[in-house]
């Protein structure tokens, strides 16, 4: 995977979401994320992020994101078509190449398996992103948005999100704020399109 993509990845996805699916929002998000990447690379080269190499940090972020999506999707016993389409939409927004898409699908599948060890994976992500609270927040925001694809959160999904947040040092208050903002954005988009939230 190419180095220096974390900021553009998150910036593009969140810009796309915040702008109600606008390509302009996506472009602005990518541009802002590029600025993050520039600073990320500079600080990493200076040793500002500890001993974890940037490429390793990117690998852990990528793997944890898609495995966590798979785990969330399977949490209520079945994976819905809406969840599969949402995962593929993230892959598209991240502009993954064919090999990276295959890797993301494999990771999503691994996350669905009963033997997947979520806590260990989250601990690995926290170690890789030490000191980068904004990056961890963005990770959880993307997962919260993914979990809300059906329009509601089951108690199992909510518990999983809280568990991941706790493992990453993020409070339930912050998670509630993420949820409130993302729900408002979804309601605004659906209201503008004349749609209604899907239900499981």
Tab-separated table of C-alpha atoms in Angstrom:
chain	number	residue	atom	x	y	z
A	1	UNK	CA	0.000	0.000	0.000
A	2	UNK	CA	1.272	3.451	-0.836
A	3	UNK	CA	2.622	5.572	2.015
A	4	UNK	CA	1.059	8.839	3.040
A	5	UNK	CA	-2.593	7.995	2.460
A	6	UNK	CA	-4.121	8.042	5.945
A	7	UNK	CA	-5.054	11.720	5.931
A	8	UNK	CA	-6.434	11.611	2.391
A	9	UNK	CA	-8.372	8.437	3.209
A	10	UNK	CA	-10.073	9.869	6.283
A	11	UNK	CA	-10.404	13.367	4.877
A	12	UNK	CA	-11.999	12.064	1.694
A	13	UNK	CA	-14.449	9.775	3.479
A	14	UNK	CA	-15.490	12.342	6.069
A	15	UNK	CA	-15.638	15.137	3.484
A	16	UNK	CA	-17.899	12.939	1.373
A	17	UNK	CA	-20.153	12.217	4.352
A	18	UNK	CA	-20.293	15.766	5.665
A	19	UNK	CA	-21.168	17.176	2.239
A	20	UNK	CA	-24.073	14.759	1.701
A	21	UNK	CA	-22.189	12.754	-0.905
A	22	UNK	CA	-20.854	15.701	-2.849
A	23	UNK	CA	-17.772	15.122	-4.984
A	24	UNK	CA	-16.678	18.630	-4.050
A	25	UNK	CA	-16.809	17.645	-0.402
A	26	UNK	CA	-14.793	14.564	-1.229
A	27	UNK	CA	-12.181	16.673	-3.033
A	28	UNK	CA	-11.967	19.194	-0.186
A	29	UNK	CA	-11.616	16.383	2.327
A	30	UNK	CA	-8.821	14.793	0.314
A	31	UNK	CA	-7.049	18.152	0.039
A	32	UNK	CA	-7.244	18.728	3.782
A	33	UNK	CA	-6.138	15.180	4.392
A	34	UNK	CA	-3.146	15.749	2.138
A	35	UNK	CA	-2.043	18.537	4.463
A	36	UNK	CA	-2.311	16.095	7.359
A	37	UNK	CA	-0.222	13.563	5.452
A	38	UNK	CA	2.500	16.130	4.834
A	39	UNK	CA	2.702	16.899	8.530
A	40	UNK	CA	2.395	13.207	9.342
A	41	UNK	CA	5.376	12.344	7.198
A	42	UNK	CA	7.481	15.205	8.564
A	43	UNK	CA	6.798	14.336	12.200
A	44	UNK	CA	7.298	10.627	11.568
A	45	UNK	CA	10.664	11.302	9.943
A	46	UNK	CA	11.629	13.343	12.980
A	47	UNK	CA	10.650	10.532	15.325
A	48	UNK	CA	7.601	12.380	16.630
A	49	UNK	CA	5.371	9.292	16.520
A	50	UNK	CA	7.616	6.915	18.387
A	51	UNK	CA	9.196	3.887	16.797
A	52	UNK	CA	6.308	2.702	14.618
A	53	UNK	CA	7.204	3.242	10.924
A	54	UNK	CA	4.548	5.108	8.884
A	55	UNK	CA	4.014	2.138	6.560
A	56	UNK	CA	3.358	-0.132	9.538
A	57	UNK	CA	0.908	2.383	11.038
A	58	UNK	CA	-0.967	2.542	7.746
A	59	UNK	CA	-1.096	-1.255	7.522
A	60	UNK	CA	-2.524	-1.608	11.032
A	61	UNK	CA	-5.088	1.148	10.431
A	62	UNK	CA	-6.248	-0.408	7.153
A	63	UNK	CA	-6.465	-3.936	8.547
A	64	UNK	CA	-8.225	-2.916	11.749
A	65	UNK	CA	-10.760	-0.742	9.923
A	66	UNK	CA	-12.039	-3.492	7.633
A	67	UNK	CA	-11.846	-6.290	10.193
A	68	UNK	CA	-13.797	-4.125	12.642
A	69	UNK	CA	-16.396	-3.428	9.930
A	70	UNK	CA	-16.805	-7.160	9.351
A	71	UNK	CA	-17.109	-7.789	13.078
A	72	UNK	CA	-19.742	-5.087	13.460
A	73	UNK	CA	-21.685	-6.340	10.453
A	74	UNK	CA	-21.833	-9.864	11.890
A	75	UNK	CA	-22.579	-8.717	15.451
A	76	UNK	CA	-26.350	-9.213	15.183
A	77	UNK	CA	-26.013	-12.631	13.584
A	78	UNK	CA	-26.203	-11.764	9.892
A	79	UNK	CA	-24.605	-9.382	7.423
A	80	UNK	CA	-27.147	-7.277	5.548
A	81	UNK	CA	-26.864	-6.237	1.917
A	82	UNK	CA	-26.789	-2.601	3.093
A	83	UNK	CA	-23.696	-3.348	5.195
A	84	UNK	CA	-21.944	-5.089	2.296
A	85	UNK	CA	-22.712	-2.141	0.012
A	86	UNK	CA	-21.518	0.331	2.662
A	87	UNK	CA	-18.201	-1.504	3.005
A	88	UNK	CA	-17.761	-1.489	-0.776
A	89	UNK	CA	-18.620	2.225	-0.861
A	90	UNK	CA	-15.774	2.931	1.577
A	91	UNK	CA	-13.400	0.940	-0.618
A	92	UNK	CA	-14.492	3.006	-3.613
A	93	UNK	CA	-14.152	6.311	-1.747
A	94	UNK	CA	-10.657	5.295	-0.645
A	95	UNK	CA	-9.778	4.669	-4.300
A	96	UNK	CA	-8.320	1.258	-3.581
A	97	UNK	CA	-6.709	-0.666	-6.394
A	98	UNK	CA	-7.893	-4.183	-7.319
A	99	UNK	CA	-5.364	-5.894	-5.032
A	100	UNK	CA	-6.243	-3.588	-2.136
A	101	UNK	CA	-9.976	-4.227	-2.673
A	102	UNK	CA	-9.335	-7.974	-2.498
A	103	UNK	CA	-7.340	-7.457	0.689
A	104	UNK	CA	-10.106	-5.317	2.213
A	105	UNK	CA	-12.743	-7.971	1.381
A	106	UNK	CA	-10.574	-10.675	2.942
A	107	UNK	CA	-10.113	-8.564	6.076
A	108	UNK	CA	-13.862	-7.902	6.277
A	109	UNK	CA	-14.438	-11.665	6.063
A	110	UNK	CA	-11.830	-12.372	8.751
A	111	UNK	CA	-13.544	-9.900	11.060
A	112	UNK	CA	-16.792	-11.881	10.768
A	113	UNK	CA	-15.231	-15.092	12.058
A	114	UNK	CA	-15.965	-16.231	15.645
A	115	UNK	CA	-12.250	-16.621	16.366
A	116	UNK	CA	-11.455	-12.997	15.443
A	117	UNK	CA	-9.815	-11.346	18.452
A	118	UNK	CA	-11.142	-7.808	18.414
A	119	UNK	CA	-9.489	-6.600	21.614
A	120	UNK	CA	-6.034	-7.666	20.458
A	121	UNK	CA	-6.503	-5.904	17.113
A	122	UNK	CA	-7.712	-2.716	18.802
A	123	UNK	CA	-4.723	-2.801	21.142
A	124	UNK	CA	-2.432	-3.064	18.119
A	125	UNK	CA	-4.110	-0.044	16.545
A	126	UNK	CA	-3.805	1.989	19.738
A	127	UNK	CA	-0.088	1.195	19.939
A	128	UNK	CA	0.401	2.114	16.266
A	129	UNK	CA	-1.475	5.422	16.653
A	130	UNK	CA	-0.169	6.420	20.063
A	131	UNK	CA	-0.609	10.119	20.742
A	132	UNK	CA	-2.803	10.626	17.666
A	133	UNK	CA	-6.220	11.149	19.215
A	134	UNK	CA	-7.650	12.771	16.077
A	135	UNK	CA	-6.736	9.714	14.014
A	136	UNK	CA	-8.371	7.391	16.539
A	137	UNK	CA	-11.465	9.597	16.662
A	138	UNK	CA	-11.744	9.471	12.875
A	139	UNK	CA	-11.426	5.680	12.951
A	140	UNK	CA	-14.339	5.448	15.395
A	141	UNK	CA	-16.418	8.001	13.460
A	142	UNK	CA	-16.120	5.900	10.303
A	143	UNK	CA	-17.165	2.771	12.222
A	144	UNK	CA	-20.086	4.581	13.832
A	145	UNK	CA	-21.243	5.782	10.418
A	146	UNK	CA	-20.919	2.234	9.092
A	147	UNK	CA	-22.946	0.826	11.997
A	148	UNK	CA	-25.711	3.371	11.346
A	149	UNK	CA	-26.211	2.242	7.744
A	150	UNK	CA	-29.409	0.441	8.769
A	151	UNK	CA	-30.724	3.558	10.527
A	152	UNK	CA	-30.435	2.086	14.006
A	153	UNK	CA	-27.922	0.486	16.353
A	154	UNK	CA	-28.639	-2.833	18.009
A	155	UNK	CA	-27.552	-3.233	21.629
A	156	UNK	CA	-24.843	-5.652	20.473
A	157	UNK	CA	-23.468	-3.161	17.938
A	158	UNK	CA	-23.498	-0.362	20.498
A	159	UNK	CA	-21.670	-2.519	23.026
A	160	UNK	CA	-19.043	-3.386	20.416
A	161	UNK	CA	-18.513	0.277	19.533
A	162	UNK	CA	-18.157	1.171	23.213
A	163	UNK	CA	-15.728	-1.712	23.674
A	164	UNK	CA	-13.557	-0.516	20.805
A	165	UNK	CA	-13.734	3.063	22.060
A	166	UNK	CA	-12.653	1.997	25.546
A	167	UNK	CA	-9.756	0.057	24.071
A	168	UNK	CA	-8.671	3.181	22.202
A	169	UNK	CA	-9.078	5.525	25.165
A	170	UNK	CA	-12.230	7.273	23.902
A	171	UNK	CA	-15.122	7.898	26.286
A	172	UNK	CA	-18.765	6.988	25.816
A	173	UNK	CA	-19.562	10.705	25.914
A	174	UNK	CA	-17.426	11.247	22.811
A	175	UNK	CA	-19.063	8.261	21.125
A	176	UNK	CA	-22.503	9.696	21.895
A	177	UNK	CA	-21.394	12.957	20.260
A	178	UNK	CA	-20.219	11.084	17.155
A	179	UNK	CA	-23.539	9.272	16.968
A	180	UNK	CA	-25.600	12.456	17.370
A	181	UNK	CA	-23.693	14.273	14.626
A	182	UNK	CA	-23.781	11.334	12.217
A	183	UNK	CA	-27.489	10.730	12.809
A	184	UNK	CA	-28.203	14.395	12.109
A	185	UNK	CA	-26.218	14.207	8.873
A	186	UNK	CA	-28.039	11.051	7.777
A	187	UNK	CA	-31.428	12.537	8.588
A	188	UNK	CA	-30.547	15.654	6.602
A	189	UNK	CA	-29.447	13.609	3.586
A	190	UNK	CA	-32.467	11.343	3.714
A	191	UNK	CA	-34.836	14.265	4.192
A	192	UNK	CA	-33.350	16.030	1.195
A	193	UNK	CA	-33.712	12.902	-0.923
A	194	UNK	CA	-37.231	12.184	0.310
A	195	UNK	CA	-36.081	8.864	1.705
A	196	UNK	CA	-36.431	7.166	5.037
A	197	UNK	CA	-33.935	5.177	7.106
A	198	UNK	CA	-33.662	1.520	6.318
A	199	UNK	CA	-34.495	-0.983	8.993
A	200	UNK	CA	-33.061	-4.418	9.487
